[in-house]
Amino acid sequence: MHMITNPILRGFNPDPSILRVEEDYYIATSTFEWFPGVQIHHSRDLVNWRLLTHPLQHREQLNMSGNPNSGGVWAPHLSFDGALYYLVYTNVRSLTGVYKDTPNYVVTAKHITGPWSDPVYLNSSGFDPSLFHDRDGKKWLVNMVWDHRKGRNPFKGIVLQEYSVQEQRLVGPIQTIFEGTSLGCTEGPHIYRIENYYYLLVAEGGTGYEHAVTLARSRSLTGPYEADPLNPVLTSSHHESLPLQKAGHGSLVQTSTGEWYMAHLCARPLPGRKQCHLGRETAIQRCHWTDDGWLRVADLQHLPQEKVAGPALPLAPVEKEPALDHFDHPALSPSFSTLREPADPSWLSLEERPGWLRLRGRESLNSWHAQSLTAKRLASFTCEVETRLQFEPKSFQQMAGLIAYYNTKNYYYVHVTREETAGKCLQLISVVQGQYDELTEPIPLHGTEPVYLKVCFHYDVLQFYASVDGSHWSSIGPALDAGCLSDEAATTFHNGVFTDWGFTGTFVGVCVQDLSGQRLHADFDYFSLKE
């Protein structure tokens, strides 16, 4: 028997939507403000997974310019009706305070790798939309509804409305089909028709440490839905010793061999701390149906397990991405992401200097619009990231270097710049909960030779280094707290109202800023990420 090791999608990969088409399995996950939108991983055995594609690759499909931190793509849902793949998703434009602006869209494709269509607008009443294809050919959108009014439950319930393929819009009455259980925060709805029941699987308890998967069922699509008497189906709540915390937001799949599994969100806190700097990840649990028609995970206490028995399918190993990227391909590796917009040739080029990544400096690390930054997800508690940079700044407003980034208010950044006294120099800065600090005095750099930069993560500590030859390294600044790059550290509230949310995870990458507006470029020879 093959064993599945959780999490199956490590690093920031939350809100999984799992789908089987014949012998292929796909999982779509949220990307929030990171571009391109939605990660789709592929497997043929549920054990081995690889990043396959991003369906939202064009600004026309996903315009996130100006979106706040942790806005953008929330909880996509992937489905297939026998002819077309459907992806529904939210592009969250605002999320703090009492209101949320949550336009929902659908795109389609004949093939999972695209091309995907331009988006069709659906509604804006809430987030986490999913599309249910019933046996009679009708399609139904379900989403949670957000209630901003004082003294109300903001998670007002799950609503259902028919989607007309011919008219490309929602039609008919909007019906509330489920108001949730006592756990509250009812979201992430998925409908399944299994034998004589419609099953509604939802996320409840909030996406933190009380997160859970709950289930309800009905003989009729429109309800009434009866909650599972043994809810929650899956949770980590009140089991702080479990390595997989925050278990919730489930999605079901039946294998070609008739076995049932649930993909779900989880997170791995730093040891001894309630901080998850790797972000929310994706795990999978084996399930079965009871004689009286309720879903149960393999664990009798409804808890997520790190090791799970795999299905009776032949193993299908996948090739791992190389740790070292020499930038000798015409396009960026799919594992690189950018902030809020595509990697446009006007600011990112792999051709202007072959074998190097050229970034042109634009706006500051505070910007929600035009950052020249590209980065990869941190997926392991221990890793080493290295690059080689050539940059000739003319002023203190021009910076380029290596960054450990959570969002515009939380990052550590070692960079080359120019100071009036020190000249061309190296400097380490931090921004933690929006507070800027300079952690080193300027370290002079002589000549025009490239400089090597490195950051090493070891659980809750990270340390930056620099070298002039790539062999002899000097530490730059103090050891730093990786917990400051976590969901929890990025989430703040004032007078009982959330002023910032942290829904993503730590990224490590390279970036350039030119606050003078001259768009000075920097060149990066390679990018290495070794776990």
XYZ file of C-alpha atoms in Angstrom:
531
model
C 0.000 0.000 0.000
C 1.312 3.426 -0.934
C 1.230 6.112 1.723
C 0.390 9.770 1.213
C 2.523 12.244 3.197
C 0.769 15.454 4.218
C 0.753 18.217 3.342
C 0.684 17.189 -0.306
C 0.985 20.825 -1.497
C 3.498 22.491 0.807
C 3.820 26.224 1.290
C 1.104 28.759 0.529
C -1.564 26.636 -1.269
C -4.894 27.113 0.566
C -8.581 26.408 -0.149
C -8.173 23.282 -2.310
C -10.740 22.278 -4.905
C -10.046 18.705 -6.065
C -11.299 17.188 -9.327
C -10.895 13.869 -11.140
C -11.236 13.596 -14.909
C -10.771 9.948 -15.935
C -7.335 8.990 -14.528
C -6.123 12.535 -13.831
C -6.501 14.414 -10.548
C -6.312 18.190 -10.257
C -6.271 20.559 -7.282
C -6.911 24.301 -7.660
C -5.773 26.579 -4.833
C -6.067 30.267 -3.917
C -3.357 32.752 -4.886
C -4.720 35.987 -3.325
C -2.702 39.031 -4.575
C -0.067 36.888 -6.308
C -0.017 36.556 -10.101
C -0.713 34.479 -12.177
C -4.012 33.560 -10.561
C -4.917 30.092 -9.210
C -2.425 27.264 -8.953
C -3.478 23.933 -10.488
C -1.490 20.885 -9.419
C -1.783 17.492 -11.136
C -1.406 13.892 -9.975
C -2.258 10.400 -11.178
C -1.908 8.650 -7.816
C -2.834 11.263 -5.105
C 0.682 10.712 -3.695
C 2.867 12.672 -6.108
C 1.856 16.156 -7.247
C 3.359 18.753 -9.579
C 2.435 22.315 -10.446
C 0.771 22.070 -13.862
C -0.649 25.449 -14.816
C -2.162 28.795 -13.831
C -5.485 29.474 -15.603
C -5.592 33.239 -14.910
C -2.588 34.562 -16.808
C -3.840 37.810 -18.339
C -4.879 41.126 -16.868
C -8.260 40.781 -18.658
C -8.910 37.630 -16.612
C -7.661 39.030 -13.328
C -7.173 42.747 -12.701
C -5.689 43.091 -9.212
C -4.022 46.498 -9.509
C -4.680 48.295 -6.230
C -5.975 45.208 -4.445
C -5.065 45.187 -0.732
C -2.850 42.646 0.978
C -4.626 39.266 1.104
C -7.180 40.473 -1.447
C -7.352 39.011 -4.945
C -8.213 35.373 -5.657
C -10.064 33.628 -2.847
C -11.158 29.973 -2.914
C -11.410 28.995 -6.585
C -13.586 26.031 -7.568
C -12.632 23.699 -10.425
C -15.185 21.467 -12.173
C -15.780 19.596 -15.450
C -19.092 18.908 -17.198
C -17.801 16.360 -19.719
C -16.990 18.972 -22.350
C -15.586 22.041 -20.602
C -13.560 22.813 -17.505
C -15.098 25.538 -15.353
C -13.226 27.676 -12.844
C -15.127 30.084 -10.594
C -13.278 32.492 -8.335
C -13.543 35.708 -6.358
C -11.331 38.753 -6.972
C -11.554 40.447 -3.568
C -11.123 44.216 -3.955
C -11.532 45.161 -0.268
C -11.758 43.107 2.901
C -11.101 45.056 6.106
C -13.677 46.895 8.187
C -17.330 45.896 7.867
C -17.552 45.654 4.077
C -16.078 43.245 1.556
C -16.096 43.820 -2.201
C -16.223 40.355 -3.739
C -16.932 40.164 -7.494
C -17.229 36.532 -8.630
C -16.362 35.268 -12.107
C -16.297 32.087 -14.202
C -13.812 31.106 -16.921
C -13.865 27.969 -19.093
C -11.444 25.877 -21.139
C -11.569 22.756 -23.310
C -8.247 21.611 -21.853
C -6.990 21.975 -18.293
C -3.861 23.759 -19.533
C -5.958 26.271 -21.458
C -6.339 28.561 -23.127
C -8.910 29.772 -20.605
C -11.671 32.150 -21.668
C -12.175 35.739 -20.659
C -14.184 35.941 -17.434
C -17.963 36.090 -17.172
C -19.145 38.171 -14.222
C -21.514 36.315 -11.869
C -22.342 38.241 -8.677
C -20.786 40.064 -5.719
C -22.952 38.995 -2.768
C -20.173 37.072 -1.026
C -17.119 34.926 -1.619
C -16.140 31.265 -2.101
C -18.325 30.523 -5.149
C -18.565 27.011 -6.573
C -20.454 25.567 -9.523
C -22.576 22.420 -9.214
C -23.479 20.461 -12.375
C -26.669 18.485 -11.729
C -27.656 15.291 -13.558
C -30.330 17.088 -15.601
C -27.695 19.365 -17.159
C -28.544 22.438 -15.099
C -25.728 24.367 -13.435
C -26.003 26.068 -10.065
C -23.775 28.605 -8.349
C -23.434 28.474 -4.580
C -21.642 31.052 -2.463
C -21.712 32.461 1.039
C -23.370 35.854 1.589
C -21.621 38.628 3.512
C -23.774 40.748 5.867
C -22.127 44.038 6.882
C -24.891 45.231 9.230
C -24.287 45.909 12.903
C -25.226 43.117 15.286
C -25.752 40.537 12.519
C -23.948 37.304 11.729
C -21.664 38.492 8.887
C -21.706 34.956 7.448
C -25.374 35.135 6.526
C -25.618 31.705 4.919
C -25.173 29.770 1.687
C -27.181 30.853 -1.352
C -28.024 29.017 -4.567
C -28.865 30.393 -8.011
C -29.017 28.827 -11.466
C -26.336 29.662 -14.045
C -27.433 29.869 -17.675
C -24.708 28.771 -20.071
C -26.650 30.200 -23.007
C -27.119 33.636 -21.441
C -23.794 33.563 -19.552
C -25.379 34.916 -16.395
C -27.191 33.892 -13.259
C -30.955 33.480 -13.685
C -33.965 32.748 -11.508
C -34.500 33.207 -7.793
C -31.701 33.439 -5.215
C -32.403 30.923 -2.456
C -30.753 30.561 0.949
C -30.226 26.826 1.422
C -28.143 26.635 4.623
C -27.499 28.979 7.523
C -24.673 26.958 9.064
C -24.129 25.202 12.373
C -23.224 26.594 15.779
C -19.558 26.695 14.704
C -20.331 29.800 12.611
C -18.285 31.475 9.848
C -20.034 29.289 7.254
C -18.175 29.507 3.915
C -16.479 27.409 1.209
C -19.623 25.565 0.012
C -19.425 22.568 -2.331
C -22.459 20.510 -3.452
C -22.247 16.804 -4.401
C -25.049 14.521 -5.593
C -24.390 11.013 -4.290
C -27.070 8.352 -4.693
C -30.329 9.905 -3.434
C -28.895 12.860 -1.517
C -27.513 16.284 -2.246
C -24.583 16.820 0.112
C -23.385 20.291 1.088
C -19.806 20.392 2.368
C -18.811 23.700 3.995
C -15.953 25.285 5.922
C -16.820 26.643 9.355
C -15.165 28.019 12.467
C -13.019 30.599 10.613
C -9.823 29.810 8.760
C -7.653 29.825 11.920
C -7.140 27.282 14.675
C -10.897 26.583 15.084
C -11.320 25.790 11.391
C -13.451 22.757 10.482
C -15.259 20.877 7.718
C -18.973 20.293 8.292
C -21.566 18.425 6.224
C -25.301 18.670 5.600
C -27.637 16.794 3.247
C -31.025 17.042 1.595
C -33.238 15.019 -0.753
C -33.812 18.252 -2.656
C -31.222 20.626 -4.106
C -32.937 23.622 -2.551
C -33.190 22.016 0.898
C -33.965 21.888 3.698
C -30.471 20.588 4.575
C -29.965 18.433 7.649
C -26.619 18.878 9.425
C -24.537 15.778 10.160
C -25.246 14.907 13.825
C -21.536 14.166 14.353
C -20.203 17.388 12.805
C -17.485 18.474 12.328
C -16.362 15.869 9.799
C -12.776 17.111 10.136
C -11.014 19.576 12.445
C -7.787 20.155 14.400
C -9.488 22.428 16.918
C -8.469 21.860 20.573
C -5.740 19.410 19.545
C -2.691 21.669 19.721
C -0.171 18.820 19.546
C -1.219 17.856 16.018
C 1.369 18.791 13.363
C -1.465 19.706 10.966
C -3.466 22.594 12.384
C -6.333 24.708 10.955
C -7.874 21.688 9.165
C -10.902 22.817 7.185
C -12.240 23.909 3.789
C -12.695 20.414 2.359
C -13.317 19.152 -1.165
C -14.249 15.573 -2.110
C -13.085 13.230 -4.856
C -13.831 9.598 -5.698
C -10.988 7.721 -7.348
C -11.350 5.535 -10.427
C -11.009 2.620 -7.993
C -14.070 3.752 -6.009
C -12.198 5.158 -3.002
C -13.069 8.508 -1.407
C -10.685 11.273 -0.333
C -11.039 14.780 1.013
C -8.534 17.495 0.122
C -8.462 20.167 2.809
C -6.642 23.218 4.065
C -4.113 22.869 6.879
C -1.133 24.729 8.374
C 2.058 23.780 10.193
C 2.921 26.169 13.048
C 6.487 26.916 14.015
C 7.473 24.595 16.896
C 6.163 25.905 20.189
C 4.486 28.894 18.523
C 1.080 29.623 17.021
C 2.591 31.214 13.939
C 2.439 29.683 10.446
C 4.953 31.436 8.203
C 4.655 28.733 5.508
C 1.044 29.803 5.092
C -1.987 27.576 4.740
C -1.250 24.395 2.798
C -3.178 21.472 1.287
C -3.491 17.987 2.774
C -5.675 14.986 1.910
C -7.546 12.449 4.073
C -9.032 9.048 3.261
C -12.817 8.879 3.760
C -15.730 6.451 3.657
C -19.515 6.614 3.759
C -21.440 5.039 6.646
C -24.427 2.747 6.127
C -26.739 5.621 7.036
C -25.163 7.907 4.450
C -22.729 10.173 6.326
C -19.107 10.909 5.460
C -16.331 9.880 7.852
C -12.575 10.405 7.622
C -10.357 7.456 8.511
C -9.462 8.888 11.930
C -12.165 8.058 14.464
C -11.741 11.435 16.195
C -12.198 13.340 12.912
C -8.583 14.581 13.070
C -6.179 15.155 10.149
C -3.347 12.672 9.787
C 0.152 13.209 8.376
C 0.325 9.693 6.913
C -2.674 8.476 4.932
C -3.228 5.234 3.031
C -3.180 5.949 -0.681
C -5.617 4.559 -3.256
C -5.172 1.310 -5.158
C -3.525 3.112 -8.064
C -0.057 2.574 -9.530
C 2.497 5.086 -8.317
C 3.192 7.868 -10.789
C 6.330 9.743 -9.680
C 6.831 13.307 -10.912
C 10.020 15.141 -11.703
C 10.966 17.677 -9.048
C 11.772 21.209 -10.074
C 15.542 21.838 -10.042
C 16.782 23.793 -7.036
C 18.880 26.042 -9.297
C 17.407 28.282 -11.999
C 19.989 29.854 -14.320
C 17.380 31.996 -16.114
C 18.294 30.431 -19.451
C 14.689 29.795 -20.587
C 12.525 32.270 -22.517
C 9.934 32.455 -19.724
C 9.984 32.386 -15.937
C 9.496 29.036 -14.213
C 5.814 28.558 -13.253
C 6.879 28.417 -9.605
C 7.735 32.142 -9.713
C 4.966 34.606 -8.894
C 4.638 38.363 -9.228
C 2.508 40.818 -7.289
C -0.930 41.821 -8.615
C 0.032 41.910 -12.313
C 1.640 39.813 -15.059
C 5.391 39.628 -15.625
C 5.374 42.198 -18.408
C 8.457 42.630 -20.688
C 8.398 46.345 -19.866
C 9.809 45.543 -16.420
C 10.886 41.860 -16.453
C 13.050 40.381 -19.194
C 14.953 37.140 -19.751
C 16.080 38.239 -23.215
C 17.755 41.639 -22.814
C 20.764 39.965 -21.171
C 20.644 36.248 -22.011
C 21.213 33.995 -19.014
C 20.189 36.728 -16.580
C 16.894 37.965 -15.191
C 16.597 41.715 -15.720
C 14.179 43.679 -13.550
C 13.505 47.388 -14.050
C 12.907 49.330 -10.880
C 9.453 50.773 -10.375
C 7.426 51.507 -7.255
C 8.257 50.886 -3.601
C 7.669 47.746 -1.553
C 4.675 49.638 -0.143
C 2.887 49.688 -3.511
C -0.340 47.865 -4.387
C 0.165 48.648 -8.060
C 3.556 48.296 -9.783
C 6.172 46.318 -7.863
C 9.126 44.842 -9.775
C 9.331 41.686 -7.683
C 9.259 37.968 -8.435
C 9.406 35.263 -5.784
C 8.795 31.625 -4.860
C 6.818 30.151 -2.006
C 8.672 29.080 1.129
C 7.624 25.436 1.533
C 10.026 24.094 4.178
C 11.064 25.068 7.708
C 14.719 24.816 6.674
C 16.036 26.119 3.372
C 18.741 28.188 1.720
C 18.049 30.761 -0.992
C 20.824 32.356 -3.041
C 21.255 34.740 -5.962
C 23.958 36.777 -7.738
C 23.189 40.422 -8.430
C 24.724 43.071 -10.660
C 23.406 46.570 -10.017
C 24.857 50.076 -10.305
C 22.592 52.447 -8.348
C 23.058 56.195 -8.700
C 21.113 57.226 -5.590
C 19.581 56.051 -2.338
C 16.217 55.828 -4.117
C 17.446 52.891 -6.221
C 17.567 49.457 -4.554
C 17.867 45.844 -5.683
C 18.337 42.621 -3.764
C 17.007 39.514 -2.048
C 13.783 39.655 -0.052
C 11.883 37.476 2.433
C 8.374 38.825 1.893
C 4.953 38.298 3.446
C 3.149 41.467 2.333
C 3.695 45.215 1.987
C 3.768 45.588 5.783
C 5.946 42.575 6.678
C 9.281 41.749 5.044
C 13.079 41.586 5.424
C 15.196 42.920 2.577
C 18.970 42.897 1.914
C 19.774 45.151 -1.008
C 22.367 47.099 -2.915
C 21.857 50.875 -2.944
C 23.937 54.059 -2.870
C 24.513 56.386 0.074
C 26.078 59.855 -0.059
C 28.962 58.913 2.262
C 29.379 55.146 1.834
C 28.819 55.156 -1.923
C 27.581 51.898 -3.441
C 26.698 49.742 -0.457
C 24.749 46.875 1.025
C 21.977 47.386 3.562
C 19.465 45.236 5.465
C 16.057 46.661 6.318
C 12.938 45.293 7.963
C 9.286 46.231 7.922
C 7.259 44.518 10.648
C 3.571 45.394 11.017
C 4.282 48.472 8.919
C 7.213 49.743 11.038
C 10.348 50.456 8.963
C 13.833 49.889 10.406
C 17.420 49.793 9.120
C 19.145 46.808 10.704
C 22.691 47.568 9.494
C 24.823 50.576 8.740
C 25.673 50.836 5.005
C 28.336 48.257 4.086
C 30.530 49.684 1.279
C 30.838 47.700 -1.970
C 33.759 48.438 -4.281
C 33.826 48.095 -8.052
C 31.171 46.899 -10.455
C 31.503 43.154 -9.862
C 28.311 41.239 -8.966
C 27.564 40.499 -5.326
C 26.237 37.188 -4.019
C 23.306 37.292 -1.584
C 21.828 34.492 0.504
C 19.187 33.904 3.174
C 18.965 30.777 5.335
C 15.793 29.733 7.173
C 15.953 27.437 10.185
C 12.499 27.143 11.722
C 11.801 30.468 13.472
C 15.154 32.082 12.579
C 16.425 33.486 9.303
C 19.840 34.965 8.570
C 21.064 36.966 5.578
C 24.576 36.631 4.092
C 26.660 38.270 1.383
C 29.770 37.309 -0.566
C 31.963 38.855 -3.253
C 33.162 35.499 -4.627
C 30.351 33.028 -3.864
C 32.601 31.013 -1.540
C 33.380 33.171 1.487
C 30.213 34.422 3.145
C 29.671 37.091 5.804
C 26.495 37.365 7.838
C 24.541 40.580 7.287
C 22.718 41.958 10.279
C 21.216 39.999 13.175
C 19.326 36.718 13.147
C 15.704 37.569 12.410
C 12.322 36.236 13.546
C 10.597 34.219 10.814
C 7.403 34.363 12.846
C 7.035 38.004 11.757
C 6.341 36.650 8.246
C 3.354 34.584 9.357
C -0.404 34.788 8.840
C -0.842 35.512 12.527
C 1.704 38.348 12.697
C 0.153 39.988 9.629
C -3.386 39.882 11.059
C -4.220 42.903 13.209
C -7.400 44.466 14.571
C -8.389 47.658 16.354
C -11.470 48.205 18.511
C -12.752 44.767 17.569
C -12.494 45.382 13.800
C -9.844 43.698 11.659
C -7.510 46.282 10.133
C -5.292 43.722 8.349
C -5.686 40.087 7.371
C -2.888 37.584 6.752
C -4.064 34.846 4.371
C -0.938 34.106 2.313
C 2.544 32.921 3.365
C 6.239 33.692 3.142
C 7.796 34.182 -0.295
C 11.515 34.515 -1.053
C 12.552 36.359 -4.170
C 14.326 39.188 -5.937
C 13.165 42.729 -6.544
C 14.177 46.212 -7.697
C 12.847 49.651 -6.774
C 13.571 52.990 -8.421
C 11.752 55.673 -6.486
C 13.245 58.356 -8.731
C 11.168 57.111 -11.650
C 14.188 56.427 -13.892
C 13.436 52.666 -14.012
C 17.056 51.651 -13.487
C 17.528 47.927 -14.069
C 19.258 45.205 -12.062
C 20.431 41.823 -13.358
C 20.199 38.501 -11.478
C 22.419 35.654 -12.702
C 20.552 32.778 -11.017
C 18.118 31.889 -8.263
C 18.684 28.859 -6.053
C 16.242 27.483 -3.471
C 17.572 24.408 -1.645
C 15.544 22.690 1.047
